[in-house]
Short mmCIF file of C-alpha atoms in Angstrom, two decimals:
data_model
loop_
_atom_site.label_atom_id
_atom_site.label_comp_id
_atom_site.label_asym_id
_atom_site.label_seq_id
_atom_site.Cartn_x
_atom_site.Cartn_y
_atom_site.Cartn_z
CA UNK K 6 24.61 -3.83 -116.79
CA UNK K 7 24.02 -6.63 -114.29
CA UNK K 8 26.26 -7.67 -110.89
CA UNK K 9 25.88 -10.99 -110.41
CA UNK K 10 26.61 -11.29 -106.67
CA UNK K 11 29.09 -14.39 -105.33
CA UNK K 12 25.53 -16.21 -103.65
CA UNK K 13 24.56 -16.24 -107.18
CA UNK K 14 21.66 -13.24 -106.97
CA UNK K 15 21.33 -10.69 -109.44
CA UNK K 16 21.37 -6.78 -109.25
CA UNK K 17 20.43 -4.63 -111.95
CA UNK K 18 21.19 -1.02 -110.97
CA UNK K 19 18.59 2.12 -112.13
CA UNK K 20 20.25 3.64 -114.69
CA UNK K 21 21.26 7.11 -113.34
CA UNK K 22 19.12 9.80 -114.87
CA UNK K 23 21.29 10.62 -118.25
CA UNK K 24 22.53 14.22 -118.58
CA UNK K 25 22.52 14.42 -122.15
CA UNK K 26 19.21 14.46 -122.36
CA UNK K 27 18.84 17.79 -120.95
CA UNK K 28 19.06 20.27 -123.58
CA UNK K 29 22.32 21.01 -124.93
CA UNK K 30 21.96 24.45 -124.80
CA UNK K 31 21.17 24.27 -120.91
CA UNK K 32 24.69 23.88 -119.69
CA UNK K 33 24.62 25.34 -115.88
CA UNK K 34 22.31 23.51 -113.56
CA UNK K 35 21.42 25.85 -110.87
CA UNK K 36 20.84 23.66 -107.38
CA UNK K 37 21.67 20.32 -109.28
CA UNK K 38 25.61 20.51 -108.17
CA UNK K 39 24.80 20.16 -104.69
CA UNK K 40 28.02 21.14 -103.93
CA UNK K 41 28.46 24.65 -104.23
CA UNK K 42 25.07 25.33 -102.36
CA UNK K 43 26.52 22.22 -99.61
CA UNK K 44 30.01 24.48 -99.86
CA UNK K 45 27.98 27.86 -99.05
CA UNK K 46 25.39 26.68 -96.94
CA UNK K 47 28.20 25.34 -94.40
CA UNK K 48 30.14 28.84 -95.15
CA UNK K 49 27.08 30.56 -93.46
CA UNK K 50 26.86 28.34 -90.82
CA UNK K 51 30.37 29.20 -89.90
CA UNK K 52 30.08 32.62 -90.03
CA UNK K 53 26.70 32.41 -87.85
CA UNK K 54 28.48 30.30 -85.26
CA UNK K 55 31.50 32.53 -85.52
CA UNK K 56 29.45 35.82 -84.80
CA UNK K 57 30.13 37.17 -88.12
CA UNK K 58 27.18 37.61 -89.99
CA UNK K 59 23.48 36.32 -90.05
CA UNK K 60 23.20 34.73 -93.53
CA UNK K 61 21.02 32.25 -94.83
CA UNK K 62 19.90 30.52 -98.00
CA UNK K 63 16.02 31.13 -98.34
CA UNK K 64 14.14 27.77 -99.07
CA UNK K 65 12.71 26.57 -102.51
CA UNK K 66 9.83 28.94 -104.02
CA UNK K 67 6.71 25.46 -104.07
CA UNK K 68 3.58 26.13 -105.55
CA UNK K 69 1.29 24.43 -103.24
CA UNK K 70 -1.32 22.48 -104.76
CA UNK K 71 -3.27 19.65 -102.59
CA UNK K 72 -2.49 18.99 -98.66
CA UNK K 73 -3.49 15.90 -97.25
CA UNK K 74 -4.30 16.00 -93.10
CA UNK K 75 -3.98 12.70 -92.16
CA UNK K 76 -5.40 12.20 -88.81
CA UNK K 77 -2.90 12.16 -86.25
CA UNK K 78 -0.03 12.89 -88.26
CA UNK K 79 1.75 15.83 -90.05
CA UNK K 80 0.02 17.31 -92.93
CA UNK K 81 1.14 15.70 -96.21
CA UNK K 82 1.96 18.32 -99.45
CA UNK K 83 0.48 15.23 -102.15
CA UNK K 84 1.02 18.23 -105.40
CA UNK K 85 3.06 21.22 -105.66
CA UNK K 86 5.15 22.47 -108.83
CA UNK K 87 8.77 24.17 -108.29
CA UNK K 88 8.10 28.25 -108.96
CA UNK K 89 10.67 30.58 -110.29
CA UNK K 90 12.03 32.27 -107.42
CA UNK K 91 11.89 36.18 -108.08
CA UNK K 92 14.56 37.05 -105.80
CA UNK K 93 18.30 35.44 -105.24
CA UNK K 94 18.80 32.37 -103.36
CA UNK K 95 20.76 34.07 -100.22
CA UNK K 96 20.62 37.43 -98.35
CA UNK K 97 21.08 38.63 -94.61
CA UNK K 98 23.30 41.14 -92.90
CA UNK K 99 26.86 41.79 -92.65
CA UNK K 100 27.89 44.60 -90.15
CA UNK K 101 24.88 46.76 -90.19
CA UNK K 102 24.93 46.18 -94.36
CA UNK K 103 21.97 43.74 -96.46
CA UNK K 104 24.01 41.37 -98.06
CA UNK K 105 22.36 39.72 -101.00
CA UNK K 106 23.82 37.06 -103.50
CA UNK K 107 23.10 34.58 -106.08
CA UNK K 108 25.75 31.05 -106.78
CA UNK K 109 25.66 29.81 -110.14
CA UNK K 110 27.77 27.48 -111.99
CA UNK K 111 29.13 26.37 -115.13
CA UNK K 112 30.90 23.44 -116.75
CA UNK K 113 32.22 25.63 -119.73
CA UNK K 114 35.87 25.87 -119.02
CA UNK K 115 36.16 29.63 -120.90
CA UNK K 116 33.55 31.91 -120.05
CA UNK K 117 30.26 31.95 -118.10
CA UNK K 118 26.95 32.10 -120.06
CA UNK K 119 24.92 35.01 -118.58
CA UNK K 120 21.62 32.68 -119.67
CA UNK K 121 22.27 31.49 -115.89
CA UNK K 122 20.18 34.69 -114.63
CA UNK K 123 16.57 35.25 -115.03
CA UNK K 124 15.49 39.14 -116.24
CA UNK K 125 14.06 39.31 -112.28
CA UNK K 126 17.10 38.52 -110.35
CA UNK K 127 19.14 41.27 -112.09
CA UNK K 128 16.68 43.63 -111.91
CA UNK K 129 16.47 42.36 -107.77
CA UNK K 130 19.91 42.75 -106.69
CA UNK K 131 19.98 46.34 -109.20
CA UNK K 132 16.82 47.17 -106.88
CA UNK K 133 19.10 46.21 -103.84
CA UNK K 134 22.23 48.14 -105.03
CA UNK K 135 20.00 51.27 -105.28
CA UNK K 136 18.64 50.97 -102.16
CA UNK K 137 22.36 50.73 -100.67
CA UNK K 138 22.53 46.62 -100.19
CA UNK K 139 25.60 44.63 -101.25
CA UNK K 140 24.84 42.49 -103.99
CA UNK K 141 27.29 40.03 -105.90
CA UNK K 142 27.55 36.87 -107.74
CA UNK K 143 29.60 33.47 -106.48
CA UNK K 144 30.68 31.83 -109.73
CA UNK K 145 32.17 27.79 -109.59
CA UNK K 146 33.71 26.74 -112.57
CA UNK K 147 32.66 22.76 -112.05
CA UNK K 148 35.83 21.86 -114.15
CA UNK K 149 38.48 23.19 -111.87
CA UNK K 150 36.75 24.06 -109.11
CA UNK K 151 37.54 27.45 -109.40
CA UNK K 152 35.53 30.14 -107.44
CA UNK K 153 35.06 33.91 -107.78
CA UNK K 154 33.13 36.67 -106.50
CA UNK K 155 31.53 39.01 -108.85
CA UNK K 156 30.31 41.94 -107.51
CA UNK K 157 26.78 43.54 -109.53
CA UNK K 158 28.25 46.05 -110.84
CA UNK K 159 30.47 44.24 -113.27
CA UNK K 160 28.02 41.38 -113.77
CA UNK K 161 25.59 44.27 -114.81
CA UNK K 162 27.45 45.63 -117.79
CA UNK K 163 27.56 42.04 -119.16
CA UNK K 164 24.32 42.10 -118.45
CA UNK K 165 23.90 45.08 -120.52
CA UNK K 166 26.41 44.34 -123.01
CA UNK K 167 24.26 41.13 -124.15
CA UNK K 168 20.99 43.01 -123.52
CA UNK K 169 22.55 45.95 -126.18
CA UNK K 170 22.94 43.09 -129.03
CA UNK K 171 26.46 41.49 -127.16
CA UNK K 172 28.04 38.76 -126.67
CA UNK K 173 25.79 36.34 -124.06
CA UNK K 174 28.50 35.32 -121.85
CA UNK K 175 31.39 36.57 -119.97
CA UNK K 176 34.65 35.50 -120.94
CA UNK K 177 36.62 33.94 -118.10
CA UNK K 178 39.50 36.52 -119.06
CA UNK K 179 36.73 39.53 -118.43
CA UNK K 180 35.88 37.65 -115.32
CA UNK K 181 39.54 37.39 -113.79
CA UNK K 182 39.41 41.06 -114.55
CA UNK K 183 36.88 42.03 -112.64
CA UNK K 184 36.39 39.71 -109.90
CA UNK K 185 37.81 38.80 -106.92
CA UNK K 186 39.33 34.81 -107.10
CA UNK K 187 38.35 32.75 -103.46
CA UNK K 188 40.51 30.08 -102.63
CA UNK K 189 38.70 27.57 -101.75
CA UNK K 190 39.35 26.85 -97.70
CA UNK K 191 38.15 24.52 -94.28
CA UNK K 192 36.77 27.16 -92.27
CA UNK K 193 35.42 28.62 -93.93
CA UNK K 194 34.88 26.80 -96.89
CA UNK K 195 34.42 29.67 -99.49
CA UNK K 196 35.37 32.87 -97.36
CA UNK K 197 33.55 35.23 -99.52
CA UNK K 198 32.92 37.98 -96.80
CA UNK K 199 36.85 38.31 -97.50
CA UNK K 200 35.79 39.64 -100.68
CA UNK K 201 33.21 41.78 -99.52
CA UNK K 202 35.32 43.37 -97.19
CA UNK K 203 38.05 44.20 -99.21
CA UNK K 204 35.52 45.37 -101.93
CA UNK K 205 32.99 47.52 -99.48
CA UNK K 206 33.98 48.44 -96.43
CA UNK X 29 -26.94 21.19 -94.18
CA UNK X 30 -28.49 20.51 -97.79
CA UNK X 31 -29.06 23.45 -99.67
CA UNK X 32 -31.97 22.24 -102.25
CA UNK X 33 -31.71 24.31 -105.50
CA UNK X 34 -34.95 25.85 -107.12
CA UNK X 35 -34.27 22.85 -110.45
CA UNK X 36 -34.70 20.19 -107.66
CA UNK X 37 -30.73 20.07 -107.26
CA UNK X 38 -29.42 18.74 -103.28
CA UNK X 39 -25.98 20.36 -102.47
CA UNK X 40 -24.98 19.27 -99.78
CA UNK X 41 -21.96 21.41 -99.00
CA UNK X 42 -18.34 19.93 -97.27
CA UNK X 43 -18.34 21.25 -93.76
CA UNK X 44 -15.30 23.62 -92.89
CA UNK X 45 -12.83 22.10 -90.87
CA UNK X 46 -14.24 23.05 -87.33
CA UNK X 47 -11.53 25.93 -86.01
CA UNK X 48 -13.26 23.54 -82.38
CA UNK X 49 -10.50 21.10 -82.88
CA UNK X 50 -7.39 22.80 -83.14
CA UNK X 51 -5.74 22.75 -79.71
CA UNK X 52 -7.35 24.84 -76.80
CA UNK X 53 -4.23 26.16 -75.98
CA UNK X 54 -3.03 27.52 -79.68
CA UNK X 55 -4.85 30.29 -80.25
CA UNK X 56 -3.16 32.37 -82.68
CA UNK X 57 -2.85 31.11 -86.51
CA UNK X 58 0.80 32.31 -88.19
CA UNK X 59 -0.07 32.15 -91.84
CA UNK X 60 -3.65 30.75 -91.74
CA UNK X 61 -5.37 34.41 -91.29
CA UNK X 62 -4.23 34.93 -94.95
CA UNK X 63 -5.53 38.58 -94.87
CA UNK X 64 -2.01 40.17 -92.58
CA UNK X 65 0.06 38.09 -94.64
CA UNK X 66 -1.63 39.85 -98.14
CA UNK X 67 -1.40 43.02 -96.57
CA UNK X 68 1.83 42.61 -95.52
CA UNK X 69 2.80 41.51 -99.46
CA UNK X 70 0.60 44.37 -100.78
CA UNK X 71 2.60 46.68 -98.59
CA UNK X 72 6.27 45.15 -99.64
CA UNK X 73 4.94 44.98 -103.12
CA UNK X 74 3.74 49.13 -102.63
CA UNK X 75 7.68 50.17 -101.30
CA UNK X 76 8.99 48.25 -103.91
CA UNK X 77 7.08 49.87 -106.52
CA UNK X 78 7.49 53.24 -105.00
CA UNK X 79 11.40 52.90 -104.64
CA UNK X 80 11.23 52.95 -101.14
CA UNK X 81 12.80 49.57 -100.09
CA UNK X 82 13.08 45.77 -101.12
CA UNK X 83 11.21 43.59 -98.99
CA UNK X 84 10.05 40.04 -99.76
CA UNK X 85 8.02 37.14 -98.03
CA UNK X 86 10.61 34.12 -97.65
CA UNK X 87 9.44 30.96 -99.15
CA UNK X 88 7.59 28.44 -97.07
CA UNK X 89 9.57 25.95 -95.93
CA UNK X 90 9.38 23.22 -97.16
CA UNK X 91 11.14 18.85 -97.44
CA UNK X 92 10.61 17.58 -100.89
CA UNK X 93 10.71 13.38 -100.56
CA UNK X 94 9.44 12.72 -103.67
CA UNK X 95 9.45 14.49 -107.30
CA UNK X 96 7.73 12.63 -110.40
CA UNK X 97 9.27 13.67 -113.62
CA UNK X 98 6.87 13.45 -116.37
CA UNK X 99 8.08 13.22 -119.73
CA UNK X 100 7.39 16.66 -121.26
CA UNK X 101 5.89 18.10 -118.61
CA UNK X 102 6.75 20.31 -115.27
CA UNK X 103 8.40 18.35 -112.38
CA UNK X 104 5.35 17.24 -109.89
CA UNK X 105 6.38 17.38 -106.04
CA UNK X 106 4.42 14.22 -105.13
CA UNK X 107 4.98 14.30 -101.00
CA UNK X 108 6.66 17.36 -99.11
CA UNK X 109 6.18 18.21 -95.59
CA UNK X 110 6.03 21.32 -94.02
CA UNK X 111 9.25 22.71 -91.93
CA UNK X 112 10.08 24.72 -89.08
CA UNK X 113 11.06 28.11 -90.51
CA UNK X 114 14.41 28.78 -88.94
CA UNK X 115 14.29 32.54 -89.18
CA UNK X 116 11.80 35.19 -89.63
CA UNK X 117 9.14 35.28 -92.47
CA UNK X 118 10.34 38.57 -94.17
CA UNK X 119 13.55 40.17 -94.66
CA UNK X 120 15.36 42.87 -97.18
CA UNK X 121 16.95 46.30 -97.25
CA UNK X 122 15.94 49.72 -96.42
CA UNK X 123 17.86 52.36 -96.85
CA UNK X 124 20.80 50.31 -97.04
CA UNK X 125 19.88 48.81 -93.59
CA UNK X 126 19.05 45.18 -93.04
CA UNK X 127 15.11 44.56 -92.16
CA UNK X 128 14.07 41.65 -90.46
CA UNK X 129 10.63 41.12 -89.04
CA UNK X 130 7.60 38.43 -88.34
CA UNK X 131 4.18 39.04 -88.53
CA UNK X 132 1.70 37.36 -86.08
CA UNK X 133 -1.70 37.70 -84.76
CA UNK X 134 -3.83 36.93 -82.48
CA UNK X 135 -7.44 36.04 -81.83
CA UNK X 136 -7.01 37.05 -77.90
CA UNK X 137 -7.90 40.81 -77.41
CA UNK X 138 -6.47 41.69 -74.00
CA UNK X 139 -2.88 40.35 -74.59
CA UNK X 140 -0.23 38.91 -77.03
CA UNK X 141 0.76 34.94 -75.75
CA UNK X 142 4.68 34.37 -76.48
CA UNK X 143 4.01 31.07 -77.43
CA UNK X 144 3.73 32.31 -80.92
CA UNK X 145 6.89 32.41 -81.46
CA UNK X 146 9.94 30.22 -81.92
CA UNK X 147 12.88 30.04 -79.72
CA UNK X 148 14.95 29.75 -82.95
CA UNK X 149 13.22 32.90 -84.35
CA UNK X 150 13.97 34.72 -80.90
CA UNK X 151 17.52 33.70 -81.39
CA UNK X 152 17.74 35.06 -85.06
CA UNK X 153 16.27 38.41 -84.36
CA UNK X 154 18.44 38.60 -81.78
CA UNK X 155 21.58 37.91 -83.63
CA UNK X 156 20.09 40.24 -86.71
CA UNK X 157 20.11 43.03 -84.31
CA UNK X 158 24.19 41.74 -82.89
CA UNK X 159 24.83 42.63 -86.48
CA UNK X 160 23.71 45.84 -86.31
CA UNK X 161 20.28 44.96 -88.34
CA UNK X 162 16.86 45.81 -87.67
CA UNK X 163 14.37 43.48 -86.15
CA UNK X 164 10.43 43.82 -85.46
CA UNK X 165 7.73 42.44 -85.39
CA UNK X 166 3.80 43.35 -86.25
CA UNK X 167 1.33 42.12 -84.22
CA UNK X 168 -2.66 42.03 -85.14
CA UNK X 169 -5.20 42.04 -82.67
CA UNK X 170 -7.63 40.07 -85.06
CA UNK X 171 -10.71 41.34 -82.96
CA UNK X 172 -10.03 44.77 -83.64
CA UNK X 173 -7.91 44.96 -86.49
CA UNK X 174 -5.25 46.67 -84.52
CA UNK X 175 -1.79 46.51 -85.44
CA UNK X 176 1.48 47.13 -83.58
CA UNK X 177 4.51 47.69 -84.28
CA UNK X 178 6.87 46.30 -81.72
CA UNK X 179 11.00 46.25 -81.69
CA UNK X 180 12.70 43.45 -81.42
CA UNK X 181 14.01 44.66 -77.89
CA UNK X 182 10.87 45.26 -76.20
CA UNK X 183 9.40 42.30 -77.57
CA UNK X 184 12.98 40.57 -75.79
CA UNK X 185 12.86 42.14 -72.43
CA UNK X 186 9.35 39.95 -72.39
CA UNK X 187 10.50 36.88 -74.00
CA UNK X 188 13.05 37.19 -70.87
CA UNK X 189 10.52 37.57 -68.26
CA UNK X 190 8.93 34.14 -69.90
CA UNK X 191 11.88 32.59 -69.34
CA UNK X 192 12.66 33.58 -66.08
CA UNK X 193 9.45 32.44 -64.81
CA UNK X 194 7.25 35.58 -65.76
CA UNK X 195 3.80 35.76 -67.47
CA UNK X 196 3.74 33.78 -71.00
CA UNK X 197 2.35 36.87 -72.82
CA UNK X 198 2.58 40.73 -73.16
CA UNK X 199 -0.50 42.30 -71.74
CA UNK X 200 -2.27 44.86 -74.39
CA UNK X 201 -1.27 48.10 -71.66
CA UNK X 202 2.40 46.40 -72.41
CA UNK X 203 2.09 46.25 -75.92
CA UNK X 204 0.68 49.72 -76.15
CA UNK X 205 3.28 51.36 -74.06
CA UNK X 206 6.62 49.79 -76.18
CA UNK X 207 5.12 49.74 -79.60
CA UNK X 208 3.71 52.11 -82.13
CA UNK X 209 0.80 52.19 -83.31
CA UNK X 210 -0.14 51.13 -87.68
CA UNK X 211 -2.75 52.66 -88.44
CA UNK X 212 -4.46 50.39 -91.69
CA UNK X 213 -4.33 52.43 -95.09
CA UNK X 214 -4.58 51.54 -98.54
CA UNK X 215 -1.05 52.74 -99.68
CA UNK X 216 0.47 51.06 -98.35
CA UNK X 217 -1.45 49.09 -96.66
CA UNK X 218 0.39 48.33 -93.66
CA UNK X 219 3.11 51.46 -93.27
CA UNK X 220 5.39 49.87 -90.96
CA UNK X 221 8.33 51.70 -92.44
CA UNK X 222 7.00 54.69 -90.84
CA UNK X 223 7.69 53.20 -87.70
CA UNK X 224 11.45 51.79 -89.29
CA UNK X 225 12.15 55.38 -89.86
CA UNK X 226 10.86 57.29 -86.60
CA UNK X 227 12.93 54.74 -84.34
CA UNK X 228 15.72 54.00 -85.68
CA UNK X 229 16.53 57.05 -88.09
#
């Protein structure tokens, strides 16, 4: 497609990158929806500002691979590679309490594919659980914007469940069951300490 | 220097970037001594192992500008720059508690300069501890291979005398007197949760 612009000039717009050519069967995109990590990251903020926590999102695992020094100026990373990161994306402290969570989300409308966690971040916030940590799950379903909180626990015996020869997702229906819903808000935008209050303390 | 090999080989080897140039004035290295940093992850890697607690090294910071996409191939981060961490290099749970410390060290033997840290990383301890979360830090003397394990509050009380006017480091008589003692093992390495446990269990 070309604008032709009223002086006559052309513009030929970059087609955006096309999303079908992921693979089909890759249907969450974890930190590609900027929104739910924009949505959470100014959640924390607010409850930082508001005294109520200390929670932060920890920054991109980067393989560093060649660091130019130009003189006089910042050093510049010219190769590094994106790593798996081994842990969840957010963790800090609640009330005395380590607070450690993952968000994920989906644009299936009827259940949430469990292929969005790696074998090392359950077996993280399992490690975190035993060692007395709160650890849970913030789950966006893209299509209508729905949010919940999962806490580990139930997330785990999906987990389990698929891991045992089940199904490899968790029906939204299980999920209602055994979640907590968070209406989406201002200030703060998700209030999922809400849900960790009711659910912990 | 040429080094000429026994075949009749020249190698004339790249000189080291001269440690002569840094500033005068910044005399401790965060994250360029690699060896506290791998004894640190050694030691988080040893209580992890054991059961004892869940530990990790955040990510380096770090602003992507520019990722190639090569067709079948990993994403290449082309230019990145290094950021300002905004909190403290290591953080997880013991014993249900939230840990939060920094590592530093310094080349100085008779005291610790302040200048090593962050105002931003003074403020987040500080907060960590509002929440009822426990923050430290371990400081190398890099002469001796001593390392300390200071609170978070005694390591405050002289952050406050900087900023009231007061001397810009902790003497080593200071140090000594407010923090414990690590004495270096193998496992773990670094047993800082010793210290966790005798002040503040």
């Amino acid at each position: 497609m070309t604008i032709r612009y009223p002086n006559g000039q052309k513009f030929t717009p970059v087609p955006l990158r096309d999303k079908r050519e992921q693979p089909r069967d890759h249907v969450t995109f974890s930190n590609r929806g900027m929104t739910l990590e924009e949505d959470i990251n100014a959640t924390n903020a607010y409850y930082l500002n508001c005294g109520m926590a200390v929670i932060h999102k920890k920054p991109v695992p980067v393989q560093i691979v060649r660091v130019d020094y130009p003189a006089r100026s910042a050093a510049v990373i010219k190769e590094a590679y994106f790593r798996q990161a081994s842990t969840t994306d957010y963790n800090g402290v609640y009330k005395g309490k380590y607070i450690d969570f993952e968000a994920k989300e989906t644009k299936i409308a009827s259940s949430f594919p469990l292929k969005n966690f790696h074998d090392h971040q359950i077996n993280h916030m399992k490690q975190v659980e035993s060692h007395g940590g709160i650890a849970f799950v913030i789950i966006r379903f893209s299509q209508t914007d729905e949010l919940y909180f999962l806490p580990f626990q139930a997330l785990y015996t999906f987990w389990c469940r698929m891991m045992n020869g089940g199904r490899k997702s968790i029906t939204k229906d299980e999920l209602t069951a055994c979640s907590i819903f968070l209406p989406l808000g201002l200030s703060p935008r998700i209030p999922y300490l809400d849900a960790v209050e009711s659910m912990y303390f």
